[in-house]
Amino acid sequence: MKLKLKKFNDLPKRKDGRAAAVSAPVPSRWRCGPEPSRRRSDTGRGHAAPFLPPGRPTRPGSAHTGRFALGSSRSRVLARAPGRPATAGGTALPVVRARGWVKAAKMAQRRRLAEDAGGPRGPTPGSQRAALYVHWPYCEKRCSYCNFNKYIPRGVDEAAMRRCLVTEAQTLLQLSGVRRVESVFFGGGTPSLASPHTVAAVLEAVAQATHLPADSEVTLEANPTSAPSSRLAAFRAAGVNRLSIGLQSLDDTELQLLGRTHSASEALQMLAEARCHFPGRVSVDLMLGLPAQHVGPWLGQLRKLLRLCDDHVSLYQLSLERGTALFTQVQQGALPAPDPELAAEMYQEGRAVLREAGFRQYEVSNFARNGALSTHNWTYWQCGQYLGVGPGAHGRFIPQGAGGHTREARIQTLEPDSWMKEVTLFGHGTRRRVPLGELALLEEVLAMGLRTDVGITHQHWQQFEPQLTLWDLFVADKEVQELLEQGLLLLDHRGLRCSWEGLAVLDSMLPTLLSRLQEAWQQRTPSPVPGG
C-alpha cells in the first residue's frame, strides 16, 4: 500500500467551489473535499449514516443544497437537501441608515460594558460551550458553480428575517443549555447584504441569553460588491471583528466564468478597505482547478495576493456540482473539464508558496500567519458543539432535559419562507434531528482532527473515548505502520497527526484509519447475543 504524492485524485474542494482535502477515492461520507454544512455545509454537511462533520467545501453549520444524507460538517461531508429560489429577480441591497448604525454600535457597546461589569468568570464545561453559525440565505445572483442553500428574491422582509434569527438563536441556546458562546459566524448566501442592525440584533440576543465574551471572534462573510467601506464600518460598529472575503480569483475572465459580480480591481479595493477596518483579521478565499486554468498564471495570482492580503488565506478547489450552470457547460462541451492533475499541482505549489511567505497550514485548506487562525472553524475540526441558526443551517449539540447525554446532528428547514413560519409557530425551524452514536462521534473526531496540523492529541481523544487509546487502535496495525514508515502519519507522545506531506493525501489514508477504528470498536463491544 504505497502512497505516492504525485497520484492526486481529489484535491481540497468545497461544494460552493471552495476546496478541502485531497487524493485517492474515499467513501463520500468521509471525503475531505467538498461539503459539510454543512458538513459538507464548514461549514456542516451530512454524510451517510449519522451526521458527518463539515469538510470544507462548506463550513460546518452552514447551509447547502442537495441530497440530505445522514452521517458525517460543516463542517466536511456535506449534507444537502433540495433548495430553490423563492422568486426570480435581483435582491435589493438593504438601505443602511446612519440611525441604524448608531443603534448597532450602542448595542455592541452595552455588551462590552456588561462584560466589564461581570468580573472574571471561571472555566465553562465543554458541554456548556459552543460556537454559533448564522445563515443569511439571500444573494444578489447565483454564481455559476454554487449549489448552496441560497435564494435570489425580488425583495427581502429583513425585519421578519431578523426577528426569526433572533428567536431561533434564543430557542436553541435554551435547548442546548449553552452558557458560553465562543464565536459567531455569519455565513450564506451573502450575509454582507444584511443590514448591520440585523447582525447587532443577533449578537445582542446571544449576549442576553448566554455569555458572549467581548473578545469573541465574530466573522462575517462578504462579497466585494456588497460591502463598501462605509458599510464595513457599520458592521464593525455592530460587533463584527473579522471578515472573510469571497475573492475567488484575481483574473477578470475567471471571475466572469464563475459568475461573480465583482472585478479583480474591485476585489483588491475592498481588501484594502477591509484591512483598514479589521486589521490583522481579514481572510480571503482563492479558488483553484477551474476549467482551462494553468499552474503558472494561478501561482502569479497567489503571489500577487500575498503582497496585498492580511494574515489568513483559504485555498479551495472547484467542485463541479450537478444542477449548476458550470456543470452544464462542461457536460455539454462548452468548457473543458477541470484537470485533476493540474489542480493537484496547483495545490502543492500553492501551499509551498504560502509556507515560504510565513503561513502555517493549520488545516487542509486554511493557512494563517501571526496566529490569525479561525477559532470558529477550529471548533468544527475539534468536534466541539455548534448551533446552526437560519434556513438550512446545521448544528451539533447535546439537548438538555429528559436526561439527555447524546449529541445530536440537526438541520434547519431549507426554504426561508417555510423556515420563518416554523420559527414563528415553534420558536425554531429544526427539520431533522439525528442522535450520534459513540462510534459515529469517534469517526468524526478522527476524520476532522486529522484535517489539522495538530491532529488528535491523546488528551483530546480521551475526552471522547477514555478506554480505547490511539496506541491501542493503531500501533499494531500493519497498514497504519506502512503509513507511519512512509512519513505520512505520525503517532507519538503527542498523539496522531499527518505530516506536511500527509495532509495532501489525507483522503487516501482515511479509509484505512476509519476501517481500523470500526474493527477495534466491534471487538471491544460485548455481543448482545448470549454466548457471542
PDB file of C-alpha atoms in Angstrom, residues 315-487:
ATOM      1  CA  LEU A 315      -7.405  27.637  -0.945  1.00  0.00           C
ATOM      2  CA  TYR A 316     -10.418  25.873  -2.416  1.00  0.00           C
ATOM      3  CA  GLN A 317     -10.608  23.564  -5.398  1.00  0.00           C
ATOM      4  CA  LEU A 318     -13.572  23.916  -7.705  1.00  0.00           C
ATOM      5  CA  SER A 319     -16.076  21.089  -7.331  1.00  0.00           C
ATOM      6  CA  LEU A 320     -18.437  20.723 -10.286  1.00  0.00           C
ATOM      7  CA  GLU A 321     -21.902  20.138  -8.852  1.00  0.00           C
ATOM      8  CA  ARG A 322     -24.842  18.761 -10.794  1.00  0.00           C
ATOM      9  CA  GLY A 323     -27.508  21.378 -11.328  1.00  0.00           C
ATOM     10  CA  THR A 324     -25.097  24.318 -11.576  1.00  0.00           C
ATOM     11  CA  ALA A 325     -24.519  26.347 -14.746  1.00  0.00           C
ATOM     12  CA  LEU A 326     -20.819  25.461 -14.784  1.00  0.00           C
ATOM     13  CA  PHE A 327     -21.567  21.736 -14.550  1.00  0.00           C
ATOM     14  CA  THR A 328     -23.918  22.024 -17.551  1.00  0.00           C
ATOM     15  CA  GLN A 329     -21.359  23.939 -19.617  1.00  0.00           C
ATOM     16  CA  VAL A 330     -18.707  21.298 -19.010  1.00  0.00           C
ATOM     17  CA  GLN A 331     -21.140  18.451 -19.615  1.00  0.00           C
ATOM     18  CA  GLN A 332     -22.229  19.963 -22.951  1.00  0.00           C
ATOM     19  CA  GLY A 333     -18.629  20.512 -24.051  1.00  0.00           C
ATOM     20  CA  ALA A 334     -18.770  24.309 -23.974  1.00  0.00           C
ATOM     21  CA  LEU A 335     -15.940  24.276 -21.403  1.00  0.00           C
ATOM     22  CA  PRO A 336     -13.142  21.760 -20.831  1.00  0.00           C
ATOM     23  CA  ALA A 337     -13.380  19.602 -17.725  1.00  0.00           C
ATOM     24  CA  PRO A 338     -11.010  20.681 -14.932  1.00  0.00           C
ATOM     25  CA  ASP A 339      -7.762  18.698 -14.940  1.00  0.00           C
ATOM     26  CA  PRO A 340      -7.333  16.984 -11.519  1.00  0.00           C
ATOM     27  CA  GLU A 341      -3.587  16.558 -12.059  1.00  0.00           C
ATOM     28  CA  LEU A 342      -3.143  20.276 -12.686  1.00  0.00           C
ATOM     29  CA  ALA A 343      -5.327  21.065  -9.664  1.00  0.00           C
ATOM     30  CA  ALA A 344      -3.151  18.806  -7.527  1.00  0.00           C
ATOM     31  CA  GLU A 345      -0.037  20.578  -8.769  1.00  0.00           C
ATOM     32  CA  MET A 346      -1.576  23.984  -8.023  1.00  0.00           C
ATOM     33  CA  TYR A 347      -2.392  22.873  -4.512  1.00  0.00           C
ATOM     34  CA  GLN A 348       1.079  21.511  -3.827  1.00  0.00           C
ATOM     35  CA  GLU A 349       2.845  24.520  -5.339  1.00  0.00           C
ATOM     36  CA  GLY A 350       0.440  26.923  -3.636  1.00  0.00           C
ATOM     37  CA  ARG A 351       0.944  25.514  -0.161  1.00  0.00           C
ATOM     38  CA  ALA A 352       4.704  25.682  -0.686  1.00  0.00           C
ATOM     39  CA  VAL A 353       4.464  29.353  -1.690  1.00  0.00           C
ATOM     40  CA  LEU A 354       2.357  30.084   1.374  1.00  0.00           C
ATOM     41  CA  ARG A 355       4.809  28.310   3.652  1.00  0.00           C
ATOM     42  CA  GLU A 356       7.678  30.365   2.224  1.00  0.00           C
ATOM     43  CA  ALA A 357       5.638  33.500   2.950  1.00  0.00           C
ATOM     44  CA  GLY A 358       5.409  32.555   6.632  1.00  0.00           C
ATOM     45  CA  PHE A 359       1.954  30.986   6.618  1.00  0.00           C
ATOM     46  CA  ARG A 360       1.197  27.944   8.735  1.00  0.00           C
ATOM     47  CA  GLN A 361      -1.021  25.358   7.064  1.00  0.00           C
ATOM     48  CA  TYR A 362      -3.123  24.679  10.114  1.00  0.00           C
ATOM     49  CA  GLU A 363      -5.818  22.780   8.181  1.00  0.00           C
ATOM     50  CA  VAL A 364      -6.094  21.119   4.777  1.00  0.00           C
ATOM     51  CA  SER A 365      -7.403  24.255   3.053  1.00  0.00           C
ATOM     52  CA  ASN A 366      -6.523  27.003   5.538  1.00  0.00           C
ATOM     53  CA  PHE A 367      -3.328  28.978   6.095  1.00  0.00           C
ATOM     54  CA  ALA A 368      -2.514  31.633   8.686  1.00  0.00           C
ATOM     55  CA  ARG A 369       0.407  33.669   9.956  1.00  0.00           C
ATOM     56  CA  ASN A 370       0.846  35.765  13.068  1.00  0.00           C
ATOM     57  CA  GLY A 371      -1.566  33.490  14.920  1.00  0.00           C
ATOM     58  CA  ALA A 372      -4.580  34.519  12.802  1.00  0.00           C
ATOM     59  CA  LEU A 373      -6.309  31.104  12.858  1.00  0.00           C
ATOM     60  CA  SER A 374     -10.093  30.974  12.625  1.00  0.00           C
ATOM     61  CA  THR A 375     -11.198  29.991  16.115  1.00  0.00           C
ATOM     62  CA  HIS A 376     -14.737  29.368  14.861  1.00  0.00           C
ATOM     63  CA  ASN A 377     -13.675  26.785  12.295  1.00  0.00           C
ATOM     64  CA  TRP A 378     -11.294  25.287  14.836  1.00  0.00           C
ATOM     65  CA  THR A 379     -14.356  24.351  16.893  1.00  0.00           C
ATOM     66  CA  TYR A 380     -15.604  22.284  13.955  1.00  0.00           C
ATOM     67  CA  TRP A 381     -12.300  20.484  13.483  1.00  0.00           C
ATOM     68  CA  GLN A 382     -12.051  19.743  17.197  1.00  0.00           C
ATOM     69  CA  CYS A 383     -15.611  18.352  17.193  1.00  0.00           C
ATOM     70  CA  GLY A 384     -16.846  20.990  19.584  1.00  0.00           C
ATOM     71  CA  GLN A 385     -20.522  21.850  19.871  1.00  0.00           C
ATOM     72  CA  TYR A 386     -22.013  24.341  17.454  1.00  0.00           C
ATOM     73  CA  LEU A 387     -25.504  25.710  16.955  1.00  0.00           C
ATOM     74  CA  GLY A 388     -26.832  26.355  13.445  1.00  0.00           C
ATOM     75  CA  VAL A 389     -29.340  29.200  13.122  1.00  0.00           C
ATOM     76  CA  GLY A 390     -31.142  30.139   9.921  1.00  0.00           C
ATOM     77  CA  PRO A 391     -32.571  28.351   6.847  1.00  0.00           C
ATOM     78  CA  GLY A 392     -30.688  25.116   6.139  1.00  0.00           C
ATOM     79  CA  ALA A 393     -28.102  25.639   8.884  1.00  0.00           C
ATOM     80  CA  HIS A 394     -26.559  22.590  10.547  1.00  0.00           C
ATOM     81  CA  GLY A 395     -25.632  22.119  14.191  1.00  0.00           C
ATOM     82  CA  ARG A 396     -24.339  19.557  16.644  1.00  0.00           C
ATOM     83  CA  PHE A 397     -25.053  19.756  20.339  1.00  0.00           C
ATOM     84  CA  ILE A 398     -26.408  17.846  23.322  1.00  0.00           C
ATOM     85  CA  PRO A 399     -30.028  18.845  24.021  1.00  0.00           C
ATOM     86  CA  GLN A 400     -30.751  19.471  27.685  1.00  0.00           C
ATOM     87  CA  GLY A 401     -33.636  17.939  29.636  1.00  0.00           C
ATOM     88  CA  ALA A 402     -35.042  14.398  29.771  1.00  0.00           C
ATOM     89  CA  GLY A 403     -31.643  13.264  30.985  1.00  0.00           C
ATOM     90  CA  GLY A 404     -30.130  13.514  27.502  1.00  0.00           C
ATOM     91  CA  HIS A 405     -26.393  12.927  27.140  1.00  0.00           C
ATOM     92  CA  THR A 406     -26.272  12.163  23.409  1.00  0.00           C
ATOM     93  CA  ARG A 407     -25.071  14.697  20.882  1.00  0.00           C
ATOM     94  CA  GLU A 408     -27.466  15.327  18.016  1.00  0.00           C
ATOM     95  CA  ALA A 409     -26.842  16.403  14.425  1.00  0.00           C
ATOM     96  CA  ARG A 410     -29.518  18.900  13.408  1.00  0.00           C
ATOM     97  CA  ILE A 411     -30.547  20.589  10.193  1.00  0.00           C
ATOM     98  CA  GLN A 412     -32.959  23.507   9.897  1.00  0.00           C
ATOM     99  CA  THR A 413     -35.692  23.817   7.265  1.00  0.00           C
ATOM    100  CA  LEU A 414     -34.159  24.950   3.992  1.00  0.00           C
ATOM    101  CA  GLU A 415     -36.627  27.299   2.318  1.00  0.00           C
ATOM    102  CA  PRO A 416     -36.632  30.722   4.029  1.00  0.00           C
ATOM    103  CA  ASP A 417     -40.394  31.367   3.989  1.00  0.00           C
ATOM    104  CA  SER A 418     -41.173  27.886   5.349  1.00  0.00           C
ATOM    105  CA  TRP A 419     -38.420  28.252   7.937  1.00  0.00           C
ATOM    106  CA  MET A 420     -39.811  31.603   9.133  1.00  0.00           C
ATOM    107  CA  LYS A 421     -43.302  30.138   9.512  1.00  0.00           C
ATOM    108  CA  GLU A 422     -41.927  27.303  11.650  1.00  0.00           C
ATOM    109  CA  VAL A 423     -39.867  29.663  13.799  1.00  0.00           C
ATOM    110  CA  THR A 424     -42.941  31.849  14.328  1.00  0.00           C
ATOM    111  CA  LEU A 425     -45.007  28.835  15.382  1.00  0.00           C
ATOM    112  CA  PHE A 426     -42.484  26.766  17.335  1.00  0.00           C
ATOM    113  CA  GLY A 427     -39.565  29.042  18.187  1.00  0.00           C
ATOM    114  CA  HIS A 428     -37.206  27.172  15.847  1.00  0.00           C
ATOM    115  CA  GLY A 429     -37.198  25.576  12.407  1.00  0.00           C
ATOM    116  CA  THR A 430     -35.368  22.315  13.104  1.00  0.00           C
ATOM    117  CA  ARG A 431     -36.355  19.913  10.331  1.00  0.00           C
ATOM    118  CA  ARG A 432     -34.331  16.868  11.315  1.00  0.00           C
ATOM    119  CA  ARG A 433     -32.571  15.533  14.417  1.00  0.00           C
ATOM    120  CA  VAL A 434     -30.207  12.560  14.337  1.00  0.00           C
ATOM    121  CA  PRO A 435     -28.613  11.171  17.520  1.00  0.00           C
ATOM    122  CA  LEU A 436     -24.897  10.497  17.071  1.00  0.00           C
ATOM    123  CA  GLY A 437     -23.785   7.145  18.420  1.00  0.00           C
ATOM    124  CA  GLU A 438     -20.436   6.710  20.145  1.00  0.00           C
ATOM    125  CA  LEU A 439     -18.744   5.196  17.096  1.00  0.00           C
ATOM    126  CA  ALA A 440     -20.131   7.866  14.744  1.00  0.00           C
ATOM    127  CA  LEU A 441     -18.788  10.582  17.041  1.00  0.00           C
ATOM    128  CA  LEU A 442     -15.348   8.941  17.206  1.00  0.00           C
ATOM    129  CA  GLU A 443     -15.296   8.719  13.414  1.00  0.00           C
ATOM    130  CA  GLU A 444     -15.894  12.457  13.288  1.00  0.00           C
ATOM    131  CA  VAL A 445     -13.181  13.126  15.858  1.00  0.00           C
ATOM    132  CA  LEU A 446     -10.732  11.114  13.755  1.00  0.00           C
ATOM    133  CA  ALA A 447     -11.678  12.475  10.319  1.00  0.00           C
ATOM    134  CA  MET A 448     -11.979  16.082  11.417  1.00  0.00           C
ATOM    135  CA  GLY A 449      -8.981  16.166  13.741  1.00  0.00           C
ATOM    136  CA  LEU A 450      -6.609  14.805  11.107  1.00  0.00           C
ATOM    137  CA  ARG A 451      -7.506  17.721   8.836  1.00  0.00           C
ATOM    138  CA  THR A 452      -5.410  19.936  11.130  1.00  0.00           C
ATOM    139  CA  ASP A 453      -1.656  20.120  11.576  1.00  0.00           C
ATOM    140  CA  VAL A 454      -2.097  19.406  15.293  1.00  0.00           C
ATOM    141  CA  GLY A 455      -4.040  16.241  14.598  1.00  0.00           C
ATOM    142  CA  ILE A 456      -5.576  14.430  17.559  1.00  0.00           C
ATOM    143  CA  THR A 457      -3.775  14.628  20.875  1.00  0.00           C
ATOM    144  CA  HIS A 458      -4.090  11.784  23.364  1.00  0.00           C
ATOM    145  CA  GLN A 459      -5.857  14.134  25.792  1.00  0.00           C
ATOM    146  CA  HIS A 460      -8.372  15.223  23.164  1.00  0.00           C
ATOM    147  CA  TRP A 461      -9.138  11.636  22.138  1.00  0.00           C
ATOM    148  CA  GLN A 462      -9.659  10.587  25.753  1.00  0.00           C
ATOM    149  CA  GLN A 463     -12.357  13.237  26.161  1.00  0.00           C
ATOM    150  CA  PHE A 464     -14.454  11.211  23.724  1.00  0.00           C
ATOM    151  CA  GLU A 465     -13.107   7.678  24.366  1.00  0.00           C
ATOM    152  CA  PRO A 466     -11.359   7.122  27.715  1.00  0.00           C
ATOM    153  CA  GLN A 467     -10.782   3.362  27.280  1.00  0.00           C
ATOM    154  CA  LEU A 468      -9.639   2.718  23.705  1.00  0.00           C
ATOM    155  CA  THR A 469      -6.448   4.743  23.241  1.00  0.00           C
ATOM    156  CA  LEU A 470      -4.813   5.846  19.999  1.00  0.00           C
ATOM    157  CA  TRP A 471      -1.979   3.421  20.773  1.00  0.00           C
ATOM    158  CA  ASP A 472      -4.487   0.590  21.162  1.00  0.00           C
ATOM    159  CA  LEU A 473      -6.058   1.443  17.844  1.00  0.00           C
ATOM    160  CA  PHE A 474      -3.152   1.983  15.524  1.00  0.00           C
ATOM    161  CA  VAL A 475       0.259   0.954  16.843  1.00  0.00           C
ATOM    162  CA  ALA A 476      -0.035  -2.710  15.843  1.00  0.00           C
ATOM    163  CA  ASP A 477      -1.965  -2.347  12.591  1.00  0.00           C
ATOM    164  CA  LYS A 478       0.101  -3.337   9.550  1.00  0.00           C
ATOM    165  CA  GLU A 479      -1.413  -0.853   7.093  1.00  0.00           C
ATOM    166  CA  VAL A 480      -1.110   2.010   9.549  1.00  0.00           C
ATOM    167  CA  GLN A 481       2.509   1.042  10.160  1.00  0.00           C
ATOM    168  CA  GLU A 482       3.185   1.428   6.433  1.00  0.00           C
ATOM    169  CA  LEU A 483       1.785   4.967   6.556  1.00  0.00           C
ATOM    170  CA  LEU A 484       3.963   5.718   9.575  1.00  0.00           C
ATOM    171  CA  GLU A 485       7.053   4.324   7.845  1.00  0.00           C
ATOM    172  CA  GLN A 486       6.352   6.418   4.737  1.00  0.00           C
ATOM    173  CA  GLY A 487       6.303   9.514   6.948  1.00  0.00           C
TER     174      GLY A 487
END
